[in-house]
PDB file of C-alpha atoms in Angstrom:
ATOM      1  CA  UNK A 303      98.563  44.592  32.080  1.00 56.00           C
ATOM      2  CA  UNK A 304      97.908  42.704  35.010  1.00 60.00           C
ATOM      3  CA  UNK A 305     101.157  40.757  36.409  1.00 82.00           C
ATOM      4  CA  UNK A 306     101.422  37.545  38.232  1.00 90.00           C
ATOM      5  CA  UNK A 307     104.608  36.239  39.857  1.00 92.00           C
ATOM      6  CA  UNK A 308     105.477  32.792  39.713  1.00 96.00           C
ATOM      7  CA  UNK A 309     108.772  30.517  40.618  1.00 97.00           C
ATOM      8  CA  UNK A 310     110.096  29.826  37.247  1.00 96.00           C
ATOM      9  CA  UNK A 311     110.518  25.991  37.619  1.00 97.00           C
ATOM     10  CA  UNK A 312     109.553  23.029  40.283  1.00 98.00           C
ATOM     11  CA  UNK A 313     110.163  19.050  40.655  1.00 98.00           C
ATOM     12  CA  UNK A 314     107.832  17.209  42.174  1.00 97.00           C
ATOM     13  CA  UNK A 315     107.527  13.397  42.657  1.00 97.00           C
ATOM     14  CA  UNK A 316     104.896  11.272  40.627  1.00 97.00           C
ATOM     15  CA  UNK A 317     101.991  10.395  43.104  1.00 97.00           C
ATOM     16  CA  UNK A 318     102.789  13.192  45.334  1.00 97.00           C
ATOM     17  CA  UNK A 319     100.816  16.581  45.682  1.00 97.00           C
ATOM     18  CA  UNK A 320     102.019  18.913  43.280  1.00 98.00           C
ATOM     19  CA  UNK A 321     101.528  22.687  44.989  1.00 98.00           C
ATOM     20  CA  UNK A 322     102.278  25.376  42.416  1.00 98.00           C
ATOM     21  CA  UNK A 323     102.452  29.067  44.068  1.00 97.00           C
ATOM     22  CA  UNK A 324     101.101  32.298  42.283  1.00 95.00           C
ATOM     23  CA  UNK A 325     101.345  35.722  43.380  1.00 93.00           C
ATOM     24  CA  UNK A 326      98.750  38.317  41.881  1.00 88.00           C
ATOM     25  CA  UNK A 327      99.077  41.771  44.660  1.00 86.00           C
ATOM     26  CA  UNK A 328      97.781  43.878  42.032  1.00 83.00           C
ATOM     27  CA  UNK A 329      94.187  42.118  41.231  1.00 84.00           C
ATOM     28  CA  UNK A 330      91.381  43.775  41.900  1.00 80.00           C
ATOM     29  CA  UNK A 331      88.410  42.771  43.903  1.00 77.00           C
ATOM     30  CA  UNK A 332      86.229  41.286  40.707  1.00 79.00           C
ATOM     31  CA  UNK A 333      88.851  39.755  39.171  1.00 83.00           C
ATOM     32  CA  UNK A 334      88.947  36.223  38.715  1.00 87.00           C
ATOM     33  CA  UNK A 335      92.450  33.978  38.933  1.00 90.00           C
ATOM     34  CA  UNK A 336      92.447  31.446  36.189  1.00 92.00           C
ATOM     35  CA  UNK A 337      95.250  28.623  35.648  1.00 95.00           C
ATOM     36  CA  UNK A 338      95.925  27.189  32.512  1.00 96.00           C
ATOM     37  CA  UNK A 339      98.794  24.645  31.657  1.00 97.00           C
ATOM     38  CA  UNK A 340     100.825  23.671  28.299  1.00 97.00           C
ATOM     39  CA  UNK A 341     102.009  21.052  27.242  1.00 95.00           C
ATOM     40  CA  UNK A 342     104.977  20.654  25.041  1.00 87.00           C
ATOM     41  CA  UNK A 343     103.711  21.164  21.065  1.00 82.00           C
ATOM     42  CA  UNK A 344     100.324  21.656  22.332  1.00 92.00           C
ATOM     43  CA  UNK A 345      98.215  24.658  23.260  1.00 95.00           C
ATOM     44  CA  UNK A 346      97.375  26.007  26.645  1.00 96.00           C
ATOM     45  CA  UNK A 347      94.830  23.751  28.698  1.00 96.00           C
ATOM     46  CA  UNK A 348      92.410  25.206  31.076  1.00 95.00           C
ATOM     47  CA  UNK A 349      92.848  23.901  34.387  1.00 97.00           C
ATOM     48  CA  UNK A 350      91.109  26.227  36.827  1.00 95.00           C
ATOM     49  CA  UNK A 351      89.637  29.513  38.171  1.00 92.00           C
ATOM     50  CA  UNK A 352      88.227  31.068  40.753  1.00 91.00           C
ATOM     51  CA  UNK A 353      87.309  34.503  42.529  1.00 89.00           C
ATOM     52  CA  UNK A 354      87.652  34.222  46.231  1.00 88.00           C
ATOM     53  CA  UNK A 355      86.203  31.058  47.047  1.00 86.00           C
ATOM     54  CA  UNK A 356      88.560  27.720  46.932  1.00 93.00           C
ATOM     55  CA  UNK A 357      87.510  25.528  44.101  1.00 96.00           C
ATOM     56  CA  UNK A 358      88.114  22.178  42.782  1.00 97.00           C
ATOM     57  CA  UNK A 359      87.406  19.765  40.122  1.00 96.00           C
ATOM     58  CA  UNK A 360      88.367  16.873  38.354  1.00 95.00           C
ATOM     59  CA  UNK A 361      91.861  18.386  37.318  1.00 95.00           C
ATOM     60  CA  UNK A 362      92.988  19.968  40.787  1.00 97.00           C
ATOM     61  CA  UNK A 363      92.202  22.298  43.577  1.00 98.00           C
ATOM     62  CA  UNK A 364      92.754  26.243  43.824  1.00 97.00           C
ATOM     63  CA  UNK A 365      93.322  27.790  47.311  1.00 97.00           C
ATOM     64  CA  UNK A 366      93.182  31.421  46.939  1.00 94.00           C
ATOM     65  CA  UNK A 367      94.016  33.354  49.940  1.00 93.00           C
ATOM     66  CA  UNK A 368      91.757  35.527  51.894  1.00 92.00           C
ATOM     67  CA  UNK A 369      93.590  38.965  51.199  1.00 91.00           C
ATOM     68  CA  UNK A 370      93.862  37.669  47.215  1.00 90.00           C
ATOM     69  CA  UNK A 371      97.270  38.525  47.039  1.00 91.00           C
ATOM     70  CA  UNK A 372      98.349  34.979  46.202  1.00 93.00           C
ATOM     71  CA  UNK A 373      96.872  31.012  45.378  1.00 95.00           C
ATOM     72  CA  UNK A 374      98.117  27.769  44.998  1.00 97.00           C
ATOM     73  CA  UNK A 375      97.309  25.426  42.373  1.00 98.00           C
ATOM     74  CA  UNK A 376      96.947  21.734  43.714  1.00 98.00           C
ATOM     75  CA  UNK A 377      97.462  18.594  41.738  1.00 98.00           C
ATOM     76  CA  UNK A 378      96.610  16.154  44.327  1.00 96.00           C
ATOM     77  CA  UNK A 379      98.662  13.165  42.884  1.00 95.00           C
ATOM     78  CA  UNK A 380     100.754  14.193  40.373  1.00 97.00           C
ATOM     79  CA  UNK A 381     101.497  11.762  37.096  1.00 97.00           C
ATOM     80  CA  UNK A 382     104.208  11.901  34.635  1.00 97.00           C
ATOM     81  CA  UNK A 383     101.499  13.456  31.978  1.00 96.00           C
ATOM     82  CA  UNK A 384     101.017  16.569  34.596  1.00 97.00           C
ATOM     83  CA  UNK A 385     104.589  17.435  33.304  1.00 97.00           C
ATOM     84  CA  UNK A 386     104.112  20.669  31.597  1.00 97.00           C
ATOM     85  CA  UNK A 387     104.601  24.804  32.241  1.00 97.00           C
ATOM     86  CA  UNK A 388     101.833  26.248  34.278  1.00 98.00           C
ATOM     87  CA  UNK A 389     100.559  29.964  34.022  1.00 96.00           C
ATOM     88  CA  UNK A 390      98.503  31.915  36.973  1.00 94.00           C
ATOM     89  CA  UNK A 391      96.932  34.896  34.873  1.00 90.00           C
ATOM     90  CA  UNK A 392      93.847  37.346  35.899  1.00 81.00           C
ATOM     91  CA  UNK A 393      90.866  37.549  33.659  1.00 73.00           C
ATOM     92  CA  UNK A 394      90.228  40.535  31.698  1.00 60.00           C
ATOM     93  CA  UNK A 395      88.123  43.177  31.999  1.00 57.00           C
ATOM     94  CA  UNK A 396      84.368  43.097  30.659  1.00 57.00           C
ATOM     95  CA  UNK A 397      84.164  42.675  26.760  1.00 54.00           C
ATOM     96  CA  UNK A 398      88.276  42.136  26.445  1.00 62.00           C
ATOM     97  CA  UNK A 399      89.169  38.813  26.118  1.00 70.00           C
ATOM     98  CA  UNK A 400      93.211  39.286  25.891  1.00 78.00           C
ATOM     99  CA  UNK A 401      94.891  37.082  27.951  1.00 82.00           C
ATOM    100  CA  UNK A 402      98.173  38.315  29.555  1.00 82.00           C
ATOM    101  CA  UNK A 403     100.274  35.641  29.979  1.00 86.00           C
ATOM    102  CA  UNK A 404     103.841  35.260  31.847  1.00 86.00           C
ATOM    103  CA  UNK A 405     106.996  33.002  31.737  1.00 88.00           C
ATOM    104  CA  UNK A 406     105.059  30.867  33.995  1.00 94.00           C
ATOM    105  CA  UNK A 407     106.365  27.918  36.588  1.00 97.00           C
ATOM    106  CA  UNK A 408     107.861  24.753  34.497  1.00 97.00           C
ATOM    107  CA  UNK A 409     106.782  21.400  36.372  1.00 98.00           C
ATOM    108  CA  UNK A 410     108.656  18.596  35.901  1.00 98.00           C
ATOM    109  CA  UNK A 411     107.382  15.161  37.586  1.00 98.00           C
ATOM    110  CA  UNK A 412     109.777  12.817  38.682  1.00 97.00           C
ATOM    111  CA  UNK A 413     109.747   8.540  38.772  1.00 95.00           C
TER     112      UNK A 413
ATOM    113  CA  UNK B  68      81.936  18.573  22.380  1.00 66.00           C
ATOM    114  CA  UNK B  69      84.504  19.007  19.848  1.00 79.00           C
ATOM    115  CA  UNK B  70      87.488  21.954  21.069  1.00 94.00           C
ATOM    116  CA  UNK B  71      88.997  24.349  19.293  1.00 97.00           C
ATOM    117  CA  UNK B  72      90.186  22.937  15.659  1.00 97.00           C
ATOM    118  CA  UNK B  73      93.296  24.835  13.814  1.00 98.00           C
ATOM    119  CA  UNK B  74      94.378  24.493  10.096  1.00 97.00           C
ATOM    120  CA  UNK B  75      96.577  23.588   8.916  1.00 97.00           C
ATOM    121  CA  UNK B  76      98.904  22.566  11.813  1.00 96.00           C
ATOM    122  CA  UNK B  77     102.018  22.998  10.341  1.00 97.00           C
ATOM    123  CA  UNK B  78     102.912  25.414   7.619  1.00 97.00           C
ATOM    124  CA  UNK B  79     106.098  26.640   5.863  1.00 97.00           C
ATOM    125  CA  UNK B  80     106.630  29.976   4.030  1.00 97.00           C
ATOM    126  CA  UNK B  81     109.184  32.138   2.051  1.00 97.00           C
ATOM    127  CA  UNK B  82     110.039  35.785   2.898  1.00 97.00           C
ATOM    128  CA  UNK B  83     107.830  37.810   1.332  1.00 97.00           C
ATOM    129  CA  UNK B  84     105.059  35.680   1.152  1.00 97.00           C
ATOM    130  CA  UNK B  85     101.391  35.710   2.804  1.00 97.00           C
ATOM    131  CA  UNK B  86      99.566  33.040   4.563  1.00 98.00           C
ATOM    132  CA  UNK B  87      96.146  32.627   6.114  1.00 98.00           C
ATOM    133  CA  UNK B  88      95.709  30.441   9.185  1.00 98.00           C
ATOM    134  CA  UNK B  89      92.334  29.013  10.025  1.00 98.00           C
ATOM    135  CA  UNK B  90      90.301  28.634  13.127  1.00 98.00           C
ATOM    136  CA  UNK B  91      87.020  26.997  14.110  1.00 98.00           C
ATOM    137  CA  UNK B  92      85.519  27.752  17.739  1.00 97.00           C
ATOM    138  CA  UNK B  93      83.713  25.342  19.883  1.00 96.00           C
ATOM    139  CA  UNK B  94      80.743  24.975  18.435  1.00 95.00           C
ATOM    140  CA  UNK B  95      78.431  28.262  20.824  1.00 92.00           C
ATOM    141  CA  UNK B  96      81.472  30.078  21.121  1.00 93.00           C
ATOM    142  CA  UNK B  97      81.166  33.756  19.973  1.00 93.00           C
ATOM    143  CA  UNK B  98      84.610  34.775  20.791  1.00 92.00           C
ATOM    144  CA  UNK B  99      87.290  34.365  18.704  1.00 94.00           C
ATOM    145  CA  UNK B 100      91.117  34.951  19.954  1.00 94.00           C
ATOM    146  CA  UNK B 101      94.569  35.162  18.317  1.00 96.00           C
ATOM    147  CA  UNK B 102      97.838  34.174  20.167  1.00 96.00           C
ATOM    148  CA  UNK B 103     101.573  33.933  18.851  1.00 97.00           C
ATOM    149  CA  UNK B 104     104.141  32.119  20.836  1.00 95.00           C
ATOM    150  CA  UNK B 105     107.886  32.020  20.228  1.00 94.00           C
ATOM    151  CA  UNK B 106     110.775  30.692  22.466  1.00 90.00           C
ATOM    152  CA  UNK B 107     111.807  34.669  22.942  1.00 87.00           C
ATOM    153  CA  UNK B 108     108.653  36.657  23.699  1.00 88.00           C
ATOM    154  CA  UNK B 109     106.386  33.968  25.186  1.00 89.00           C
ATOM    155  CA  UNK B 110     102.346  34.055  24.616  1.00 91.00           C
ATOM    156  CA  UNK B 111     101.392  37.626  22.800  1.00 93.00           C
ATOM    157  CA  UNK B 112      98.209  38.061  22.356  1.00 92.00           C
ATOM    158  CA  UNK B 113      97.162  39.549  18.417  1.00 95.00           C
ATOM    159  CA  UNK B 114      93.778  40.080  18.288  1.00 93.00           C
ATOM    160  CA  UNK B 115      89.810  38.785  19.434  1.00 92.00           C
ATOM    161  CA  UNK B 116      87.060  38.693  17.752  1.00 94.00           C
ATOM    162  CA  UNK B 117      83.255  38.738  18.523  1.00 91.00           C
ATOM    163  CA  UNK B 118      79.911  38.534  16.414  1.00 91.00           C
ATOM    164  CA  UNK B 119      82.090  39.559  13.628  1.00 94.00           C
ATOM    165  CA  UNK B 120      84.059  42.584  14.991  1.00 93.00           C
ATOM    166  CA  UNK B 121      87.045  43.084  16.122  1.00 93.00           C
ATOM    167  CA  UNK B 122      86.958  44.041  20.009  1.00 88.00           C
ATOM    168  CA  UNK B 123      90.349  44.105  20.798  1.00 87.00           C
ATOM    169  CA  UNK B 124      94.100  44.326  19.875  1.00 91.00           C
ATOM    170  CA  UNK B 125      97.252  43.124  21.057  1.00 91.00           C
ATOM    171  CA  UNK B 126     100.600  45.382  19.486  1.00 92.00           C
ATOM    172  CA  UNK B 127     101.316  43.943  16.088  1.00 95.00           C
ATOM    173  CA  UNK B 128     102.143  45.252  12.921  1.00 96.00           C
ATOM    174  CA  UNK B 129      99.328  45.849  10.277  1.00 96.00           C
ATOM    175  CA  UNK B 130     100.515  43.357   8.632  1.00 97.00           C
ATOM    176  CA  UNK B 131      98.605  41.054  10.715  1.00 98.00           C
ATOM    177  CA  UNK B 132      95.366  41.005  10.518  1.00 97.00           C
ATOM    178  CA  UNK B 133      92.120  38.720  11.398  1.00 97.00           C
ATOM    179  CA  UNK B 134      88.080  38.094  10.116  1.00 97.00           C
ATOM    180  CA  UNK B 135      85.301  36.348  11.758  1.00 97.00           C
ATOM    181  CA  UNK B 136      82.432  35.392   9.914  1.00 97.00           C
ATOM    182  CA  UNK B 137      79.009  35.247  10.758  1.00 96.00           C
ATOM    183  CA  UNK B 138      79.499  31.322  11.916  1.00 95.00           C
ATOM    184  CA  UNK B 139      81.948  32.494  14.154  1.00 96.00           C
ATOM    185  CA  UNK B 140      85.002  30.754  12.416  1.00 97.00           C
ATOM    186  CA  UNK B 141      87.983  32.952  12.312  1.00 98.00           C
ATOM    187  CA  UNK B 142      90.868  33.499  10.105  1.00 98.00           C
ATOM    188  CA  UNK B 143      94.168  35.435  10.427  1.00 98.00           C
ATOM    189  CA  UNK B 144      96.420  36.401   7.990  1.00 98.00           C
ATOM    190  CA  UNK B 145      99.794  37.923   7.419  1.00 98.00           C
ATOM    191  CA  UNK B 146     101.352  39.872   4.922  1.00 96.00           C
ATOM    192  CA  UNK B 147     104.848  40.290   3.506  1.00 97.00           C
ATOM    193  CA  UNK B 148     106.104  37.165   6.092  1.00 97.00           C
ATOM    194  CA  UNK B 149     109.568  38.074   8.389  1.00 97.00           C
ATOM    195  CA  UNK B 150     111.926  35.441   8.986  1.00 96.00           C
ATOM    196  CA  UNK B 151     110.711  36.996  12.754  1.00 96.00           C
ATOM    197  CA  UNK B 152     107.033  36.039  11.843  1.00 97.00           C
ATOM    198  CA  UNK B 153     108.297  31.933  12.572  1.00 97.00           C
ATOM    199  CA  UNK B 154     105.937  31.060  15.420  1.00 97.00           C
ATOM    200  CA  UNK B 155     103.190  29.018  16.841  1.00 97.00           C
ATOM    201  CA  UNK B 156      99.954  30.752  16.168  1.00 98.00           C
ATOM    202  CA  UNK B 157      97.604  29.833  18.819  1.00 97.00           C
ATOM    203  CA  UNK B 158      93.445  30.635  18.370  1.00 97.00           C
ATOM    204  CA  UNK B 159      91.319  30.021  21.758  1.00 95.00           C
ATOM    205  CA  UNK B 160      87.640  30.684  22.263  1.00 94.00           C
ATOM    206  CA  UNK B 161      84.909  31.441  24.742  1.00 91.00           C
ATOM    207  CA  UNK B 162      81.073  32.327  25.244  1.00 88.00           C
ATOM    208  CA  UNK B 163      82.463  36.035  24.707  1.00 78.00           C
ATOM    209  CA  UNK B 164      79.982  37.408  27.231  1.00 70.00           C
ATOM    210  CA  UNK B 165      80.188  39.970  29.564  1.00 65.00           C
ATOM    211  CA  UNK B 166      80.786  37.429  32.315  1.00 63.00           C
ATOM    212  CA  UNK B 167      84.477  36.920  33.287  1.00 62.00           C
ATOM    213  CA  UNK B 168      83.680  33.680  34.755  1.00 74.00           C
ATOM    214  CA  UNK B 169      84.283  31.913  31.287  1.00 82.00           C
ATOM    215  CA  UNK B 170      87.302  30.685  30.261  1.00 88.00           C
ATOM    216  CA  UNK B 171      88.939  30.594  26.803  1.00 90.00           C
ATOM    217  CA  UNK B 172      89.615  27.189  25.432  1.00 94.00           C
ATOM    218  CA  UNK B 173      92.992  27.005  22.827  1.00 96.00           C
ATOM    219  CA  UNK B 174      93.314  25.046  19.771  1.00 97.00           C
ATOM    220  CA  UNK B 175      96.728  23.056  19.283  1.00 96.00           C
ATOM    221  CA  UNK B 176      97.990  25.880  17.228  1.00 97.00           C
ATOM    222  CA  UNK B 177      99.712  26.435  13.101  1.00 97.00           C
ATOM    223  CA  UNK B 178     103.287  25.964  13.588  1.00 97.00           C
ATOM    224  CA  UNK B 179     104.483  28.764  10.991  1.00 98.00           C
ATOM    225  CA  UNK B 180     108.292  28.305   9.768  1.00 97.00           C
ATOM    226  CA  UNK B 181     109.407  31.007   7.276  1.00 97.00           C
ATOM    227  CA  UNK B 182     112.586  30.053   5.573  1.00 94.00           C
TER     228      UNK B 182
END
């Protein structure tokens, strides 16, 4: 299964930029990076995804590095609701829709 | 657009005992997938479902098992419940096509306690 590596917990204070790290060396060159977040008692939400290109939209920005070894997940101003654990995970392959997912970085947003 | 709708949310269960968990899909979405979450292992994915097939599975025992039916609702169900089976049970669903540029949109979950 495809891995990502991710810091397993970050503060970060409300109306700052929240910059959330993901490693990925093993991807290959069609795979897409997609971030999803969860919120406590709630399932995952989509946030995010992209191939090689950055990419933003209303939630936050992706920055994936040329090489696609790594990206960053942007929250430009960060409220208390963005409080939640983040996953980086790779898409699967064609037809297979499992979803691997890690431990993931907690974010906790700070007054 | 209404997202991915789970019943019931909250469910509680003897040893021994069966239950079936329900899932409806965003309304176009062909794809049907089966998460369980606990505090130990994390997300595991079960099983996914498309145009009434099963496509893939994650490692469970048989005692889990899943259906879609032709309006692409899904349901899961599990035998002979664990005390280990206590979980949230998470369904998420896509397009299903063969484009990976879609993602899969979760429900809220059934949170399963088996006493």
């Amino acid at each position: 299964d495809a891995k990502t590596t991710q810091p397993p917990s970050m503060d970060c204070a409300e109306g700052r930029a929240a910059n959330l790290p993901c490693n990925h060396s093993t991807i290959s060159g069609n795979e897409y990076v997609y971030w999803y977040r969860q919120i406590h008692s709630q399932g995952p939400q989509y946030i995010i995804h992209g191939l090689k290109n950055n990419e933003t939209n209303e939630m936050a920005s992706l920055i994936i590095t040329e090489d696609r070894k790594s990206s960053t997940l942007i929250l430009p101003h960060a409220t208390l609701r963005d409080t939640a654990v983040y996953y980086c995970i790779f898409t699967p392959n064609f037809g297979n829709e499992k979803l691997t997912f890690g431990t993931g970085t907690r974010l906790t947003i700070i007054p | 657009k209404a997202g991915v709708t789970q019943t019931p949310r909250y469910l509680i269960k003897t040893r021994g005992q069966q239950v079936t968990l329900s899932c409806s899909p965003i309304s176009g979405h062909r794809s049907v997938s089966w998460y369980q979450q606990t505090p130990g292992q994390g997300l595991q994915f079960l099983f996914e479902y498309f145009s009434e097939t099963q496509r893939n599975k994650g490692n469970f025992p048989g005692r889990f098992s899943g259906r879609q039916f032709s309006n692409s609702r899904s349901e899961m169900n599990v035998s002979t419940l664990e005390l280990g089976d206590s979980a949230l049970y998470l369904c998420a669903s896509s397009l299903g096509g063969s484009s990976r540029n879609q993602p899969q949109h979760f429900g809220d979950g059934t949170r399963l306690s088996i006493l």
